[in-house]
PDB file of C-alpha atoms in Angstrom:
ATOM      1  CA  THR A   1      -7.779 -16.599 -15.183  1.00  0.00           C
ATOM      2  CA  GLN A   2      -8.240 -15.697 -11.553  1.00  0.00           C
ATOM      3  CA  GLU A   3      -7.623 -17.916  -8.578  1.00  0.00           C
ATOM      4  CA  ASN A   4     -10.743 -19.470  -7.037  1.00  0.00           C
ATOM      5  CA  ASN A   5      -9.881 -17.999  -3.635  1.00  0.00           C
ATOM      6  CA  VAL A   6      -9.514 -14.377  -4.770  1.00  0.00           C
ATOM      7  CA  SER A   7     -11.178 -11.862  -2.501  1.00  0.00           C
ATOM      8  CA  TYR A   8     -11.617  -8.143  -3.082  1.00  0.00           C
ATOM      9  CA  SER A   9     -11.540  -7.132   0.598  1.00  0.00           C
ATOM     10  CA  PRO A  10      -9.050  -4.476   1.843  1.00  0.00           C
ATOM     11  CA  ALA A  11      -8.106  -6.926   4.619  1.00  0.00           C
ATOM     12  CA  LYS A  12      -6.593  -9.193   1.955  1.00  0.00           C
ATOM     13  CA  THR A  13      -3.698  -6.730   1.528  1.00  0.00           C
ATOM     14  CA  TYR A  14      -2.229  -7.866   4.838  1.00  0.00           C
ATOM     15  CA  ASP A  15      -3.231 -11.536   5.049  1.00  0.00           C
ATOM     16  CA  ASN A  16       0.214 -12.815   3.960  1.00  0.00           C
ATOM     17  CA  ASN A  17      -1.385 -14.539   0.963  1.00  0.00           C
ATOM     18  CA  LYS A  18      -0.407 -13.385  -2.535  1.00  0.00           C
ATOM     19  CA  THR A  19      -3.362 -15.136  -4.171  1.00  0.00           C
ATOM     20  CA  THR A  20      -5.857 -12.755  -2.536  1.00  0.00           C
ATOM     21  CA  TYR A  21      -6.061  -9.016  -3.107  1.00  0.00           C
ATOM     22  CA  TRP A  22      -7.985  -5.770  -2.711  1.00  0.00           C
ATOM     23  CA  ASN A  23      -9.781  -4.340  -5.713  1.00  0.00           C
ATOM     24  CA  PRO A  24     -12.161  -1.372  -5.262  1.00  0.00           C
ATOM     25  CA  GLY A  25     -13.880  -1.966  -8.614  1.00  0.00           C
ATOM     26  CA  ALA A  26     -13.187  -2.043 -12.324  1.00  0.00           C
ATOM     27  CA  ASN A  27     -12.525   1.199 -14.157  1.00  0.00           C
ATOM     28  CA  SER A  28     -13.088   3.275 -11.043  1.00  0.00           C
ATOM     29  CA  GLY A  29     -10.847   6.014 -12.423  1.00  0.00           C
ATOM     30  CA  TYR A  30      -8.381   8.138 -10.512  1.00  0.00           C
ATOM     31  CA  THR A  31     -10.286  11.373 -10.060  1.00  0.00           C
ATOM     32  CA  ASP A  32     -10.812  11.492  -6.319  1.00  0.00           C
ATOM     33  CA  ALA A  33      -8.520   8.497  -6.368  1.00  0.00           C
ATOM     34  CA  PRO A  34      -9.474   5.412  -4.433  1.00  0.00           C
ATOM     35  CA  GLY A  35      -7.260   4.881  -1.437  1.00  0.00           C
ATOM     36  CA  ILE A  36      -6.779   2.576   1.473  1.00  0.00           C
ATOM     37  CA  VAL A  37      -5.986   3.533   5.073  1.00  0.00           C
ATOM     38  CA  TYR A  38      -4.208   1.288   7.565  1.00  0.00           C
ATOM     39  CA  THR A  39      -4.556   1.880  11.298  1.00  0.00           C
ATOM     40  CA  LEU A  40      -1.536   0.527  13.148  1.00  0.00           C
ATOM     41  CA  ASP A  41      -1.772  -0.995  16.619  1.00  0.00           C
ATOM     42  CA  GLY A  42       0.505   1.713  18.034  1.00  0.00           C
ATOM     43  CA  SER A  43       2.726   4.583  16.925  1.00  0.00           C
ATOM     44  CA  TYR A  44       5.768   3.683  14.848  1.00  0.00           C
ATOM     45  CA  ASP A  45       8.751   5.287  13.153  1.00  0.00           C
ATOM     46  CA  LEU A  46       8.543   3.867   9.621  1.00  0.00           C
ATOM     47  CA  THR A  47      11.663   2.914   7.695  1.00  0.00           C
ATOM     48  CA  LYS A  48      10.385   0.771   4.811  1.00  0.00           C
ATOM     49  CA  LEU A  49       7.252  -0.262   2.940  1.00  0.00           C
ATOM     50  CA  LYS A  50       6.979  -3.148   0.496  1.00  0.00           C
ATOM     51  CA  MET A  51       3.943  -3.624  -1.723  1.00  0.00           C
ATOM     52  CA  VAL A  52       3.009  -6.365  -4.197  1.00  0.00           C
ATOM     53  CA  PHE A  53       0.638  -5.653  -7.086  1.00  0.00           C
ATOM     54  CA  GLY A  54      -0.798  -7.838  -9.846  1.00  0.00           C
ATOM     55  CA  ASN A  55      -0.074  -7.726 -13.568  1.00  0.00           C
ATOM     56  CA  ARG A  56       0.288  -3.939 -13.755  1.00  0.00           C
ATOM     57  CA  TYR A  57       2.116  -1.578 -11.492  1.00  0.00           C
ATOM     58  CA  MET A  58       0.355   1.213  -9.674  1.00  0.00           C
ATOM     59  CA  TYR A  59       1.221   4.874  -9.237  1.00  0.00           C
ATOM     60  CA  PHE A  60       0.394   6.141  -5.772  1.00  0.00           C
ATOM     61  CA  ASP A  61       1.238   8.495  -2.943  1.00  0.00           C
ATOM     62  CA  VAL A  62       2.098   7.294   0.544  1.00  0.00           C
ATOM     63  CA  GLN A  63       0.726   9.542   3.278  1.00  0.00           C
ATOM     64  CA  VAL A  64       1.124   9.171   7.038  1.00  0.00           C
ATOM     65  CA  SER A  65      -0.639  10.594  10.065  1.00  0.00           C
ATOM     66  CA  ALA A  66      -0.417  10.515  13.839  1.00  0.00           C
ATOM     67  CA  ASP A  67      -4.082  11.463  14.381  1.00  0.00           C
ATOM     68  CA  GLY A  68      -5.967  10.127  11.350  1.00  0.00           C
ATOM     69  CA  SER A  69      -7.050  13.563  10.145  1.00  0.00           C
ATOM     70  CA  THR A  70      -3.878  15.416   9.093  1.00  0.00           C
ATOM     71  CA  TYR A  71      -1.770  13.485   6.571  1.00  0.00           C
ATOM     72  CA  THR A  72       1.721  14.191   5.236  1.00  0.00           C
ATOM     73  CA  ASN A  73       2.970  12.837   1.919  1.00  0.00           C
ATOM     74  CA  VAL A  74       6.200  10.845   2.469  1.00  0.00           C
ATOM     75  CA  ALA A  75       6.620   9.165  -0.927  1.00  0.00           C
ATOM     76  CA  SER A  76       5.244   9.219  -4.463  1.00  0.00           C
ATOM     77  CA  VAL A  77       5.591   6.221  -6.753  1.00  0.00           C
ATOM     78  CA  ASN A  78       5.415   6.527 -10.531  1.00  0.00           C
ATOM     79  CA  ALA A  79       7.070   4.995 -13.602  1.00  0.00           C
ATOM     80  CA  ASP A  80      10.379   6.724 -12.845  1.00  0.00           C
ATOM     81  CA  ASN A  81      10.971   5.082  -9.470  1.00  0.00           C
ATOM     82  CA  TYR A  82       9.106   1.828  -9.789  1.00  0.00           C
ATOM     83  CA  ALA A  83      10.194  -1.680  -8.984  1.00  0.00           C
ATOM     84  CA  THR A  84      10.600  -5.008 -10.691  1.00  0.00           C
ATOM     85  CA  TYR A  85       8.201  -7.623 -11.974  1.00  0.00           C
ATOM     86  CA  TYR A  86       8.606 -11.020 -10.361  1.00  0.00           C
ATOM     87  CA  THR A  87       6.649 -14.194 -10.952  1.00  0.00           C
ATOM     88  CA  ASP A  88       4.260 -13.237  -8.136  1.00  0.00           C
ATOM     89  CA  GLY A  89       3.620  -9.676  -9.328  1.00  0.00           C
ATOM     90  CA  TYR A  90       5.128  -6.214  -9.331  1.00  0.00           C
ATOM     91  CA  VAL A  91       7.045  -5.516  -6.140  1.00  0.00           C
ATOM     92  CA  CYS A  92       7.559  -1.931  -5.016  1.00  0.00           C
ATOM     93  CA  THR A  93       9.897  -1.278  -2.095  1.00  0.00           C
ATOM     94  CA  ILE A  94      10.267   2.153  -0.533  1.00  0.00           C
ATOM     95  CA  ASP A  95      13.436   2.204   1.594  1.00  0.00           C
ATOM     96  CA  GLY A  96      14.831   4.990   3.716  1.00  0.00           C
ATOM     97  CA  LEU A  97      11.571   6.337   5.096  1.00  0.00           C
ATOM     98  CA  THR A  98      11.961   8.614   8.094  1.00  0.00           C
ATOM     99  CA  ALA A  99       8.298   9.010   9.006  1.00  0.00           C
ATOM    100  CA  LYS A 100       8.010   9.489  12.766  1.00  0.00           C
ATOM    101  CA  ASN A 101       5.123   8.798  15.157  1.00  0.00           C
ATOM    102  CA  VAL A 102       2.933   7.108  12.522  1.00  0.00           C
ATOM    103  CA  LYS A 103      -0.401   5.585  13.533  1.00  0.00           C
ATOM    104  CA  TYR A 104      -2.125   5.736  10.116  1.00  0.00           C
ATOM    105  CA  ILE A 105      -0.804   4.964   6.624  1.00  0.00           C
ATOM    106  CA  LYS A 106      -2.809   5.989   3.573  1.00  0.00           C
ATOM    107  CA  LEU A 107      -2.071   4.874   0.003  1.00  0.00           C
ATOM    108  CA  VAL A 108      -3.742   7.131  -2.580  1.00  0.00           C
ATOM    109  CA  PHE A 109      -3.728   5.582  -6.055  1.00  0.00           C
ATOM    110  CA  THR A 110      -3.208   7.932  -8.996  1.00  0.00           C
ATOM    111  CA  GLY A 111      -2.829   5.622 -12.006  1.00  0.00           C
ATOM    112  CA  ASP A 112      -1.443   2.379 -13.360  1.00  0.00           C
ATOM    113  CA  SER A 113       0.967   1.186 -16.013  1.00  0.00           C
ATOM    114  CA  GLN A 114      -1.772   0.146 -18.449  1.00  0.00           C
ATOM    115  CA  ASN A 115      -4.199   3.041 -17.931  1.00  0.00           C
ATOM    116  CA  MET A 116      -6.883   0.544 -17.004  1.00  0.00           C
ATOM    117  CA  CYS A 117      -7.962   2.054 -13.672  1.00  0.00           C
ATOM    118  CA  TRP A 118      -8.033  -1.354 -12.054  1.00  0.00           C
ATOM    119  CA  ILE A 119      -6.257  -1.754  -8.730  1.00  0.00           C
ATOM    120  CA  SER A 120      -5.018  -5.224  -7.827  1.00  0.00           C
ATOM    121  CA  PHE A 121      -3.183  -4.752  -4.546  1.00  0.00           C
ATOM    122  CA  TYR A 122      -1.924  -8.048  -3.120  1.00  0.00           C
ATOM    123  CA  GLU A 123       0.224  -7.401  -0.041  1.00  0.00           C
ATOM    124  CA  LEU A 124       1.703  -4.677   2.139  1.00  0.00           C
ATOM    125  CA  ASP A 125       4.651  -5.180   4.494  1.00  0.00           C
ATOM    126  CA  ILE A 126       5.466  -2.384   6.943  1.00  0.00           C
ATOM    127  CA  VAL A 127       8.873  -2.044   8.607  1.00  0.00           C
ATOM    128  CA  GLY A 128       9.418   0.302  11.534  1.00  0.00           C
ATOM    129  CA  VAL A 129      10.137   0.588  15.214  1.00  0.00           C
ATOM    130  CA  VAL A 130       7.808   1.384  18.078  1.00  0.00           C
ATOM    131  CA  CYS A 131       7.881   5.085  18.978  1.00  0.00           C
ATOM    132  CA  GLU A 132       9.131   5.985  22.388  1.00  0.00           C
ATOM    133  CA  SER A 133       7.178   8.959  23.618  1.00  0.00           C
ATOM    134  CA  SER A 134       8.021  10.950  26.723  1.00  0.00           C
ATOM    135  CA  ASP A 135       4.253  11.226  27.332  1.00  0.00           C
ATOM    136  CA  GLU A 136       3.871   7.505  27.884  1.00  0.00           C
ATOM    137  CA  GLU A 137       3.956   6.051  31.357  1.00  0.00           C
ATOM    138  CA  PRO A 138       6.622   3.397  32.043  1.00  0.00           C
TER     139      PRO A 138
END
């Protein structure tokens, strides 16, 4: 059964509430995979991402961009490097990122552990430091 307060909005992936989530639609498939793009409030050097998913774990690529048009793949998650199931869902942590000058983060989903093509993405935590650019005024 689902919680009464479940929402399918992308904004629910960063509302600090693990009972709400983003879901782009049942059996949407992974050809031209559904993705989600986050626009940060500034430019950051990323060091870690932590994601929480529902009752199946997702396979996905993490891409970053400084301008929102050219993206670079910085991590790929599949069954070989996945995380652990906890009582609140599957938790995937990507440590040791060295992505510099990131303004946009894109997650491109490529599959799931049950081949059901159903994304239940609960929360994203982003860890990084503000970029210091020589172009910025003091």
